[in-house]
Coordinates of C-alpha atoms in Angstrom, one line a residue:
M1 CA 0.2 0.1 -0.1
T2 CA 1.4 3.5 -0.9
D3 CA 1.7 6.3 1.8
H4 CA -0.9 7.8 -0.1
Q5 CA -3.1 5.4 -0.4
E6 CA -2.8 4.9 3.8
L7 CA -3.7 8.5 3.9
R8 CA -6.5 7.9 2.0
D9 CA -7.4 5.0 3.8
N10 CA -7.4 6.0 7.0
L11 CA -8.8 9.9 6.8
S12 CA -11.6 9.3 9.0
S13 CA -9.4 8.8 12.0
I14 CA -7.0 12.0 10.9
I15 CA -10.4 13.9 11.7
T16 CA -10.0 14.9 15.0
G17 CA -12.4 17.1 16.1
V18 CA -10.1 18.3 19.0
E19 CA -9.8 21.9 19.1
S20 CA -6.3 23.5 19.0
S21 CA -4.9 25.1 22.7
V22 CA -5.0 28.9 22.6
S23 CA -1.7 30.1 23.0
V24 CA -1.0 33.3 21.6
P25 CA 1.3 36.1 22.0
S26 CA 0.6 39.8 23.0
G27 CA -0.3 42.4 20.6
S28 CA -3.2 40.7 19.4
S29 CA -6.2 42.5 17.8
A30 CA -8.4 40.5 19.7
S31 CA -10.8 41.5 22.5
S32 CA -9.1 40.4 25.9
S33 CA -13.1 39.9 26.7
S34 CA -13.0 37.0 24.3
G35 CA -10.5 35.1 26.4
H36 CA -7.9 34.1 23.4
D37 CA -5.3 36.2 22.0
D38 CA -3.9 36.1 17.9
S39 CA -0.9 35.0 17.0
V40 CA 0.5 36.3 13.8
N41 CA 1.7 33.0 11.1
G42 CA 2.4 33.1 7.3
S43 CA 4.8 31.1 5.4
L44 CA 6.9 31.2 2.2
A45 CA 10.7 30.9 1.3
S46 CA 13.0 33.3 2.3
P47 CA 12.4 36.7 0.5
S48 CA 16.2 37.3 -0.4
T49 CA 15.8 34.3 -2.7
A50 CA 13.7 33.7 -5.7
P51 CA 9.9 32.1 -4.8
T52 CA 10.2 28.1 -4.7
E53 CA 7.4 26.1 -6.4
D54 CA 5.6 26.0 -2.9
D55 CA 5.6 29.8 -3.1
Y56 CA 1.6 30.4 -2.8
T57 CA -0.1 33.8 -2.8
P58 CA -3.0 33.7 -1.0
F59 CA -4.4 35.6 -4.0
P60 CA -7.5 37.9 -3.2
S61 CA -10.9 37.1 -5.5
P62 CA -11.5 40.4 -7.1
V63 CA -14.0 41.4 -9.7
L64 CA -13.5 40.9 -13.0
A65 CA -15.0 43.1 -15.5
A66 CA -14.1 42.3 -19.1
T67 CA -10.1 42.1 -18.8
S68 CA -9.0 44.9 -16.5
L69 CA -10.4 46.8 -13.6
P70 CA -9.9 50.2 -13.3
A71 CA -6.9 52.1 -12.0
S72 CA -8.9 54.1 -9.5
S73 CA -8.9 51.0 -7.2
L74 CA -5.6 51.4 -6.6
A75 CA -5.7 55.2 -6.5
G76 CA -4.4 56.9 -3.0
L77 CA -2.4 53.8 -1.4
S78 CA 0.7 56.3 -0.5
L79 CA -2.5 57.3 1.9
S80 CA -2.7 56.4 5.6
S81 CA -4.7 57.5 8.4
D82 CA -4.5 60.8 8.6
G83 CA -4.0 59.4 4.9
E84 CA -1.1 57.1 5.0
L85 CA -0.8 53.4 4.3
E86 CA 3.1 53.5 5.6
P87 CA 5.0 56.1 7.4
E88 CA 6.6 58.6 4.7
V89 CA 9.8 57.9 3.4
D90 CA 13.0 60.3 3.2
D91 CA 13.6 59.9 -0.7
D92 CA 16.6 62.5 -0.2
K93 CA 18.2 61.2 3.2
I94 CA 21.9 61.0 3.3
I95 CA 22.2 57.4 4.1
T96 CA 25.6 56.7 6.2
E97 CA 27.6 53.5 6.3
E98 CA 25.8 52.9 9.8
D99 CA 22.1 53.0 8.1
K100 CA 23.4 50.4 5.4
A101 CA 24.7 48.6 8.1
R102 CA 21.2 49.0 10.4
A103 CA 19.0 48.0 7.1
L104 CA 20.9 45.0 6.5
E105 CA 20.5 43.7 9.7
L106 CA 16.5 44.6 10.0
K107 CA 16.3 42.6 6.5
A108 CA 18.2 39.8 7.4
A109 CA 16.0 39.2 10.6
A110 CA 12.6 40.2 8.2
N111 CA 13.9 37.5 6.1
K112 CA 13.9 35.0 9.3
A113 CA 10.2 36.3 9.9
F114 CA 9.0 35.3 6.2
A115 CA 10.1 32.2 6.6
A116 CA 8.4 31.5 9.8
K117 CA 5.5 32.6 7.9
D118 CA 5.1 35.6 10.4
F119 CA 4.3 38.1 7.5
N120 CA 3.4 41.1 9.6
K121 CA 6.2 41.1 11.6
S122 CA 8.1 41.2 8.4
I123 CA 6.7 43.7 6.6
E124 CA 7.1 45.8 10.3
L125 CA 11.2 44.9 9.8
Y126 CA 11.3 46.0 6.0
T127 CA 9.7 48.9 6.6
E128 CA 12.4 49.7 8.9
A129 CA 15.1 48.6 6.5
I130 CA 13.8 51.5 4.2
A131 CA 13.4 53.5 6.9
S132 CA 17.1 53.1 7.3
N133 CA 18.0 52.6 3.4
P134 CA 15.3 53.9 1.1
K135 CA 17.3 53.6 -2.0
E136 CA 17.5 49.9 -1.8
S137 CA 15.6 48.2 -3.9
T138 CA 15.3 44.9 -2.9
F139 CA 13.7 46.0 0.5
W140 CA 10.9 47.4 -0.9
N141 CA 10.3 44.2 -3.3
N142 CA 10.6 42.0 -0.3
R143 CA 8.1 43.7 1.7
A144 CA 6.0 43.8 -1.8
M145 CA 6.4 39.7 -1.2
S146 CA 5.1 39.7 1.9
K147 CA 2.6 42.0 1.6
A148 CA 1.7 39.9 -1.0
K149 CA 1.4 37.0 1.1
M150 CA -1.1 39.0 3.4
E151 CA -3.4 39.5 0.6
E152 CA -2.2 43.1 0.2
H153 CA -1.9 43.4 -3.8
G154 CA -2.5 47.1 -4.1
A155 CA -0.2 47.8 -1.2
A156 CA 2.6 45.1 -2.9
I157 CA 1.9 47.0 -6.5
A158 CA 2.8 49.9 -4.8
D159 CA 6.2 48.6 -3.1
A160 CA 7.1 46.8 -6.2
T161 CA 6.7 49.7 -8.0
K162 CA 9.3 51.5 -5.7
A163 CA 11.7 48.8 -6.4
I164 CA 11.4 49.2 -10.6
A165 CA 11.8 53.4 -10.1
I166 CA 15.0 52.5 -8.0
N167 CA 16.4 49.6 -10.4
P168 CA 14.7 49.7 -13.8
K169 CA 16.3 46.5 -14.6
Y170 CA 15.0 44.6 -11.5
A171 CA 13.3 41.6 -13.3
K172 CA 12.1 40.0 -9.9
A173 CA 10.2 43.6 -9.6
F174 CA 8.6 43.9 -12.8
Y175 CA 7.1 39.9 -11.9
R176 CA 6.1 40.6 -8.3
R177 CA 3.8 43.6 -9.8
G178 CA 2.9 41.5 -12.9
L179 CA 1.4 38.6 -10.3
S180 CA -0.1 41.3 -7.8
Y181 CA -1.9 43.3 -11.1
L182 CA -2.6 39.0 -12.2
A183 CA -3.7 38.6 -8.4
I184 CA -6.2 41.6 -8.0
L185 CA -7.3 40.3 -11.9
R186 CA -6.1 43.6 -14.0
P187 CA -4.3 40.8 -16.6
T188 CA -3.8 43.2 -19.3
D189 CA -1.7 45.7 -16.7
A190 CA 0.3 42.3 -15.9
V191 CA 1.3 41.4 -19.1
P192 CA 3.1 44.3 -19.9
D193 CA 5.3 44.0 -16.9
F194 CA 5.9 40.1 -17.3
K195 CA 6.8 41.4 -21.1
K196 CA 9.8 43.6 -19.0
A197 CA 10.7 41.0 -16.7
L198 CA 11.1 38.4 -19.9
A199 CA 13.3 41.5 -21.8
I200 CA 15.7 41.7 -18.7
E201 CA 16.3 37.7 -18.4
P202 CA 15.0 36.3 -21.6
G203 CA 15.9 32.6 -20.5
N204 CA 14.0 32.6 -17.7
K205 CA 11.3 29.8 -18.2
A206 CA 9.0 30.9 -15.2
I207 CA 8.3 34.1 -16.6
R208 CA 8.0 32.8 -19.9
D209 CA 5.7 30.5 -18.9
Q210 CA 3.3 32.7 -16.8
L211 CA 3.3 35.8 -20.0
Q212 CA 2.2 32.5 -22.0
M213 CA -0.9 31.4 -19.6
T214 CA -2.1 35.4 -18.4
V215 CA -2.4 36.1 -22.4
K216 CA -4.1 33.0 -22.8
L217 CA -6.2 33.9 -19.7
I218 CA -6.9 37.5 -21.7
R219 CA -7.7 35.7 -25.1
R220 CA -10.1 32.8 -22.8
I221 CA -12.2 35.7 -21.0
E222 CA -12.8 37.7 -24.2
F223 CA -13.8 34.6 -26.1
E224 CA -16.3 33.2 -23.4
K225 CA -17.8 36.7 -22.9
A226 CA -18.5 37.2 -26.6
I227 CA -20.2 33.6 -26.9
S228 CA -22.0 34.3 -24.1
V229 CA -23.9 37.5 -26.0
G230 CA -27.8 36.2 -26.5
D231 CA -27.9 33.4 -23.9
T232 CA -30.8 33.9 -21.9
E233 CA -31.8 30.8 -20.4
T234 CA -30.6 30.1 -16.9
A235 CA -28.4 27.0 -16.4
S236 CA -30.9 25.8 -13.6
N237 CA -33.8 25.8 -16.1
K238 CA -31.3 24.0 -18.7
C239 CA -30.5 21.1 -16.1
L240 CA -34.5 20.8 -15.2
S241 CA -35.6 20.2 -18.9
L242 CA -32.0 17.8 -19.5
I243 CA -33.7 15.6 -16.4
S244 CA -37.7 16.1 -18.1
S245 CA -36.1 15.1 -21.5
G246 CA -34.3 11.7 -19.3
A247 CA -31.5 13.0 -20.4
C248 CA -29.7 12.7 -17.1
T249 CA -30.6 9.7 -15.7
L250 CA -29.1 7.9 -12.5
D251 CA -28.4 4.0 -12.4
P252 CA -29.1 3.4 -9.0
S253 CA -27.1 0.3 -9.1
T254 CA -23.8 2.1 -9.8
V255 CA -24.1 4.3 -6.2
T256 CA -22.6 1.2 -3.4
D257 CA -20.9 3.4 -1.0
F258 CA -23.4 5.5 0.3
P259 CA -27.1 5.6 0.8
L260 CA -29.1 7.3 -2.1
P261 CA -31.6 9.8 -1.4
I262 CA -35.3 8.8 -1.8
I263 CA -35.7 8.7 -5.6
P264 CA -39.3 9.1 -6.8
S265 CA -41.3 6.6 -9.5
D266 CA -41.3 8.5 -11.8
P267 CA -37.7 9.2 -13.6
N268 CA -37.8 12.6 -14.2
G269 CA -38.9 13.4 -10.5
R270 CA -37.0 15.3 -8.2
Y271 CA -35.1 13.6 -5.2
K272 CA -35.5 14.1 -1.5
P273 CA -32.7 13.7 0.9
T274 CA -32.1 11.8 4.0
K275 CA -29.6 12.7 6.5
E276 CA -28.4 8.9 5.6
F277 CA -27.7 10.2 2.4
V278 CA -25.8 13.3 3.0
E279 CA -23.5 12.1 6.2
G280 CA -22.6 8.9 3.8
M281 CA -22.1 11.3 1.0
V282 CA -19.2 12.7 2.8
E283 CA -17.8 9.8 4.4
S284 CA -17.4 8.8 0.5
F285 CA -15.5 11.9 -0.1
K286 CA -13.4 11.4 2.3
S287 CA -11.9 8.5 0.7
G288 CA -12.2 9.7 -2.8
G289 CA -15.5 9.0 -4.2
K290 CA -17.4 10.9 -5.8
V291 CA -21.0 11.4 -7.1
P292 CA -23.0 11.1 -10.3
K293 CA -24.0 13.8 -12.3
R294 CA -27.7 13.3 -11.5
I295 CA -27.1 13.6 -7.9
A296 CA -24.5 16.6 -8.3
W297 CA -28.1 18.5 -10.1
E298 CA -30.7 17.4 -7.5
I299 CA -28.4 18.8 -4.7
I300 CA -27.5 22.0 -6.5
L301 CA -31.2 22.2 -7.6
G302 CA -32.4 21.5 -4.3
C303 CA -30.7 24.3 -3.0
R304 CA -31.7 26.6 -5.1
D305 CA -35.5 25.8 -4.6
I306 CA -34.8 27.0 -0.9
V307 CA -32.1 29.7 -1.4
E308 CA -34.3 31.4 -4.1
K309 CA -37.2 32.0 -1.7
E310 CA -35.4 33.8 0.8
K311 CA -34.4 37.5 0.7
S312 CA -31.1 39.4 -0.2
L313 CA -30.8 39.6 4.5
V314 CA -32.1 36.8 5.7
E315 CA -33.6 37.3 9.2
I316 CA -33.4 34.9 11.5
E317 CA -33.4 34.4 16.0
I318 CA -31.8 31.8 18.1
P319 CA -34.3 30.0 20.1
E320 CA -33.9 29.3 23.6
G321 CA -31.7 26.4 24.1
V322 CA -30.7 26.9 20.2
T323 CA -26.7 27.5 19.6
C324 CA -25.7 29.2 15.8
D325 CA -22.1 28.5 14.7
V326 CA -21.1 31.0 11.8
I327 CA -18.3 29.6 9.8
G328 CA -15.9 31.7 7.8
D329 CA -14.4 31.2 4.1
T330 CA -13.5 27.3 4.0
H331 CA -12.0 27.4 0.2
G332 CA -12.2 24.3 -1.2
Q333 CA -10.5 22.1 2.3
F334 CA -13.1 19.9 2.1
F335 CA -11.2 17.4 5.1
D336 CA -10.5 20.4 7.6
V337 CA -14.3 21.3 7.0
C338 CA -14.9 17.9 7.9
N339 CA -12.7 18.2 10.9
L340 CA -15.0 21.5 11.8
L341 CA -18.1 19.7 11.4
S342 CA -16.8 16.9 14.0
M343 CA -16.0 19.6 16.3
T344 CA -19.4 21.8 15.6
T345 CA -21.5 18.7 15.4
P346 CA -23.2 18.9 11.9
P347 CA -26.8 21.0 12.0
S348 CA -29.6 20.1 13.5
E349 CA -32.9 21.8 15.4
D350 CA -30.8 22.7 18.3
H351 CA -27.4 23.8 16.3
Y352 CA -27.9 26.1 13.6
M353 CA -24.9 26.9 11.1
I354 CA -24.7 29.7 8.9
F355 CA -21.9 29.3 6.3
N356 CA -20.5 32.9 5.5
G357 CA -19.3 32.6 1.9
D358 CA -15.7 31.8 -0.2
L359 CA -16.7 27.7 0.1
V360 CA -14.7 27.0 -3.3
D361 CA -11.7 27.7 -5.0
R362 CA -8.3 27.8 -4.3
G363 CA -8.2 24.4 -2.7
S364 CA -9.0 21.6 -4.6
W365 CA -11.9 19.9 -3.4
S366 CA -14.2 22.9 -3.4
V367 CA -16.8 20.4 -4.8
E368 CA -16.6 18.8 -2.3
V369 CA -17.8 21.5 -0.1
A370 CA -19.9 23.1 -2.3
L371 CA -22.0 19.7 -2.1
T372 CA -21.8 19.3 1.6
V373 CA -23.4 22.5 2.1
F374 CA -25.6 22.7 0.0
A375 CA -27.1 19.0 0.7
Y376 CA -27.4 20.1 4.1
K377 CA -29.1 23.3 3.1
W378 CA -31.2 21.0 1.0
L379 CA -32.1 18.6 4.0
Y380 CA -32.3 21.0 6.3
P381 CA -33.8 24.5 5.1
E382 CA -34.6 26.1 8.5
Y383 CA -31.4 25.1 10.1
V384 CA -28.7 25.9 7.4
F385 CA -27.6 29.3 6.0
I386 CA -25.3 29.9 3.2
N387 CA -24.0 33.8 2.3
R388 CA -22.6 34.8 -0.6
G389 CA -18.7 35.6 -0.8
N390 CA -16.6 37.2 -3.7
H391 CA -15.7 33.6 -4.9
E392 CA -19.1 32.7 -5.6
T393 CA -18.6 34.7 -9.3
N394 CA -18.3 33.5 -12.4
D395 CA -14.8 35.2 -12.7
M396 CA -13.3 33.8 -10.1
N397 CA -14.0 30.7 -10.4
K398 CA -12.3 31.0 -13.8
V399 CA -9.1 31.4 -12.4
Y400 CA -8.9 30.5 -8.9
G401 CA -9.7 27.0 -9.5
F402 CA -13.4 26.0 -9.1
E403 CA -14.5 26.0 -12.4
G404 CA -11.4 23.9 -13.9
E405 CA -12.1 21.5 -11.3
C406 CA -16.2 21.4 -11.4
K407 CA -15.7 20.2 -14.9
A408 CA -13.1 17.6 -14.6
K409 CA -14.9 16.3 -11.9
L410 CA -18.4 16.4 -12.9
G411 CA -18.3 18.3 -16.4
E412 CA -19.2 21.7 -17.9
M413 CA -22.7 22.0 -17.5
T414 CA -22.7 21.0 -13.8
F415 CA -20.4 24.6 -13.3
K416 CA -22.6 26.1 -14.8
L417 CA -25.4 25.0 -12.9
F418 CA -23.7 26.0 -10.0
A419 CA -22.8 29.9 -11.4
D420 CA -26.3 29.9 -11.8
V421 CA -27.3 28.8 -8.4
F422 CA -24.2 30.9 -6.5
T423 CA -25.9 34.5 -8.1
T424 CA -29.3 33.1 -5.7
L425 CA -27.4 33.2 -2.4
P426 CA -28.7 35.7 -0.2
L427 CA -26.2 38.3 0.4
A428 CA -26.4 38.7 4.4
T429 CA -28.3 37.2 7.7
L430 CA -29.0 39.2 10.5
V431 CA -29.2 36.8 13.4
T432 CA -31.9 38.1 16.8
A433 CA -30.5 36.9 19.8
S434 CA -33.8 35.1 21.4
Q435 CA -33.4 36.2 25.3
E436 CA -32.1 39.2 26.9
P437 CA -28.3 39.3 27.2
A438 CA -26.8 38.3 30.8
S439 CA -25.3 41.7 30.7
S440 CA -24.8 44.8 29.2
K441 CA -21.2 44.0 28.2
S442 CA -20.1 43.7 24.3
E443 CA -17.0 42.7 23.4
G444 CA -15.3 46.2 23.2
S445 CA -15.1 48.9 25.4
K446 CA -18.7 50.3 25.6
P447 CA -21.9 48.2 26.5
A448 CA -23.5 46.8 23.8
I449 CA -25.6 47.7 21.0
L450 CA -29.1 46.3 21.4
H451 CA -32.7 46.3 19.1
Q452 CA -35.8 46.0 21.6
G453 CA -33.1 44.7 24.4
K454 CA -31.6 41.9 22.4
R455 CA -28.2 41.6 20.7
R456 CA -28.6 40.8 17.3
F457 CA -26.0 40.0 14.4
F458 CA -25.6 41.7 10.7
I459 CA -23.2 38.6 9.2
C460 CA -22.0 39.1 5.5
H461 CA -18.6 38.3 3.6
G462 CA -17.4 41.4 3.3
G463 CA -18.8 44.3 5.6
P464 CA -21.7 46.1 5.9
P465 CA -22.2 48.8 3.0
V466 CA -20.9 51.5 4.0
S467 CA -18.9 53.9 1.2
K468 CA -21.8 56.3 2.3
D469 CA -23.2 57.0 5.6
G470 CA -26.9 55.9 5.9
V471 CA -27.4 52.7 4.3
T472 CA -30.5 50.7 5.7
L473 CA -31.4 47.0 6.7
A474 CA -34.3 47.5 4.3
E475 CA -32.0 48.5 1.3
V476 CA -29.9 45.6 1.3
A477 CA -33.1 43.3 1.9
K478 CA -34.3 45.0 -1.6
I479 CA -30.8 44.0 -3.5
D480 CA -31.7 42.7 -6.9
R481 CA -29.3 39.6 -6.8
F482 CA -30.5 37.2 -9.1
G483 CA -28.2 36.4 -11.6
R484 CA -25.9 39.7 -11.2
Q485 CA -22.1 39.6 -10.8
P486 CA -20.8 42.2 -7.8
G487 CA -20.0 44.4 -10.6
Q488 CA -17.5 47.6 -9.1
E489 CA -19.5 49.3 -7.0
G490 CA -22.5 49.5 -5.3
I491 CA -24.2 48.0 -2.2
M492 CA -23.8 43.9 -3.2
C493 CA -20.2 44.3 -4.3
E494 CA -19.3 46.5 -0.8
M495 CA -20.7 43.7 0.8
L496 CA -18.5 41.2 -0.9
W497 CA -15.5 43.3 -0.3
T498 CA -14.7 45.8 1.9
D499 CA -12.4 45.6 4.8
P500 CA -12.1 46.9 8.1
Q501 CA -9.2 49.3 8.6
E502 CA -7.7 51.1 11.6
P503 CA -7.7 54.8 11.0
N504 CA -11.1 56.2 11.3
G505 CA -12.9 57.2 7.8
R506 CA -12.6 55.5 4.4
G507 CA -10.1 54.8 2.5
P508 CA -8.3 52.7 -0.2
S509 CA -7.9 48.9 0.6
K510 CA -4.4 47.6 0.7
R511 CA -6.0 44.4 -1.2
G512 CA -6.1 47.1 -4.7
V513 CA -10.0 46.4 -4.8
G514 CA -12.7 47.3 -2.4
L515 CA -12.6 50.2 -0.1
G516 CA -11.6 50.6 3.7
F517 CA -13.6 51.3 6.6
G518 CA -12.8 53.0 9.8
P519 CA -14.1 52.5 13.5
D520 CA -16.1 55.7 14.0
V521 CA -17.9 54.2 10.0
T522 CA -18.5 50.7 11.9
R523 CA -20.0 52.7 14.9
R524 CA -22.3 54.9 12.8
W525 CA -23.8 52.2 10.9
C526 CA -24.4 49.8 13.5
E527 CA -26.0 52.7 15.8
L528 CA -27.7 53.4 12.8
N529 CA -29.6 49.8 12.1
G530 CA -29.2 48.4 16.0
I531 CA -26.7 46.0 15.2
T532 CA -24.4 44.9 18.2
A533 CA -21.5 43.4 16.1
V534 CA -20.9 42.8 12.0
I535 CA -19.5 39.3 11.7
R536 CA -17.3 39.2 9.0
S537 CA -15.1 36.9 6.9
H538 CA -12.9 37.5 3.6
E539 CA -9.5 37.5 5.4
V540 CA -7.1 35.7 6.6
R541 CA -6.6 36.3 10.6
A542 CA -3.4 34.5 12.3
A543 CA -5.9 33.3 14.8
G544 CA -8.7 32.3 13.3
Y545 CA -10.8 35.3 14.0
A546 CA -10.1 38.8 15.6
I547 CA -12.3 41.3 17.2
E548 CA -11.9 44.6 15.4
H549 CA -13.2 48.3 15.9
D550 CA -14.1 48.2 19.4
G551 CA -15.7 45.2 19.4
L552 CA -18.1 46.1 16.5
C553 CA -16.2 44.2 13.6
I554 CA -15.6 41.1 14.4
T555 CA -13.7 38.8 11.7
V556 CA -14.1 34.9 11.4
F557 CA -11.6 33.2 9.0
S558 CA -12.4 28.8 9.0
C559 CA -9.4 27.8 6.7
P560 CA -6.4 26.6 8.8
N561 CA -3.0 26.7 6.9
Y562 CA -4.8 28.8 4.0
C563 CA -3.6 27.2 1.0
D564 CA -0.9 25.2 2.4
S565 CA 1.1 27.7 3.3
T566 CA -0.1 30.7 5.6
G567 CA 0.1 28.7 8.8
N568 CA -2.8 30.4 10.1
K569 CA -5.5 28.8 12.9
A570 CA -8.8 28.8 11.7
A571 CA -11.8 29.4 13.6
Y572 CA -15.5 29.3 14.3
I573 CA -18.2 31.6 16.5
R574 CA -20.6 29.9 18.2
M575 CA -23.4 32.2 19.2
R576 CA -26.3 31.0 21.9
S577 CA -29.8 32.4 22.6
N578 CA -28.8 35.2 24.5
G579 CA -26.6 36.3 21.9
A580 CA -23.1 35.4 24.3
L581 CA -20.2 34.8 21.8
S582 CA -17.1 32.2 22.2
Y583 CA -14.5 31.7 19.6
H584 CA -13.5 28.6 19.1
Q585 CA -9.8 27.4 17.3
F586 CA -8.5 24.3 15.3
D587 CA -5.7 23.3 13.3
A588 CA -5.4 21.8 9.9
V589 CA -5.8 18.1 9.6
P590 CA -3.7 16.5 6.9
H591 CA -5.2 15.7 3.5
P592 CA -4.7 13.7 -0.1
D593 CA -1.1 14.8 -1.7
V594 CA -3.3 17.2 -4.0
K595 CA -1.6 20.9 -3.7
P596 CA -4.0 24.0 -3.9
M597 CA -5.2 25.1 -6.8
A598 CA -4.5 21.9 -8.8
Y599 CA -7.5 23.1 -11.1
S600 CA -6.4 26.8 -11.7
S601 CA -5.5 28.9 -14.8
G602 CA -3.9 31.9 -15.4
F603 CA -0.9 31.4 -12.7
N604 CA 2.2 29.5 -13.2
F605 CA 3.5 28.5 -9.5
G606 CA 7.2 27.8 -10.3
G607 CA 9.8 29.3 -9.2
F608 CA 11.2 32.6 -10.2

């Protein structure tokens, strides 16, 4: 038996369901009221060398409009709290030999932090090195690499641009900037940088391959956009027509490794789920099993029948004795999802679950994750809730792996069906406690904001719609989401894309897409709408969660060791019927030897 086969055979025993011990250094962004602190982890090769094949940048998934995004998304990246993202650098500084020596010491320490996956620390140290010697291009490029690992691609572009200004022959800086442009899906801006890097190093295969892949991606996007014109029938309706015509039948004798759903006597009738079916399917997935296409379609269509009846803002109340778990990004990390379910226990009448978007992409078991969550929604429509994330979008799936994976496992029509149903997913869930709180204490320093004497939480993937003041919950509930992609602006885009920032006010996002919102913006919105706290996901947090904006903005991220490279813990949040929150961390579990983004297109992960 091979090691790979042995791992597959023993996956059920690997899924431990044991929460990780909490041991986190000071300086965390989590409130002490949580009982946990944050730690910083990360990963990559030493930035003083070229990236290895393990150099996975945890790419964000920005909006793709045709083949580029407007440059305005990067405007103002030099601005921070009073407007500046990084401390100002004295470009005219007279640099002494002592400055140079100190900068090299800081760079060496930054390289160690980088190799130890402590990207926040490496950014701090590279920043200090830059302050000592701002005329050394490698410091800027190394900081750009660290920022890219923190998904701060807009800021990485700014740093790489500075490195290029200092050294116009710096191929790595052009390559880094090109990758960051590509990561925020501006491939037409990435191509010139890859061409320039290749002109500097014409024999570099990694650059050449990346350039070719990017050009192919642009052509593919343009072609698929052209052929989609005039196609008005939804994939859901097409699949229903195929089922009714007998074109997608199931031979029950071919399914032997898990119980089937309830199949009506009419061969074209719709299936019904059972607990045994869903749990059996999940167990089958653990050992590499697959579902027939007809069953996959029934799961997806069954989920669609439920979510299309829900408003864009779903409102639920937690009854007495019921717990509700909020799950952040899971990104196709199926074996970690199984571990998570073993800790939380699956959904039931006394245990609700909210999956807060980004089920798919990056991880190479996105199909299994999406089918598992959709199947539970199909089985327990009143206990399971799914918010749309910025990765439940066509163009992101095209680049970040889900489209390729879905086509490989279940065919092109199944991907189109998923893509159609993604647009029916609600954008947020408003959760209200049924019981009064035990105390007025919040996660922050001020008393909790209550609604009619009770706590309630606004849960969405990116954050509340805060590009302007005054947006109400009623406006969110009325968003027309069906068949729509997020676009580049507006309430829907903001709810999938915004990120909290430390300074007050609003600013450009370090990721290069969307905007940042400060603590004052969060408080005004929460007070206007009677929200105890916003719970969002969308960003890696080293401890799996973070409590920010004086307890009014809570991030939860449920992908441990994101992309097999970031070293972070994951977490879920448990809410009780009085609105009390607890935070539960867990670590990654082993999985079969398939790399993240194995089905992706558009990126070359070879070293340079």
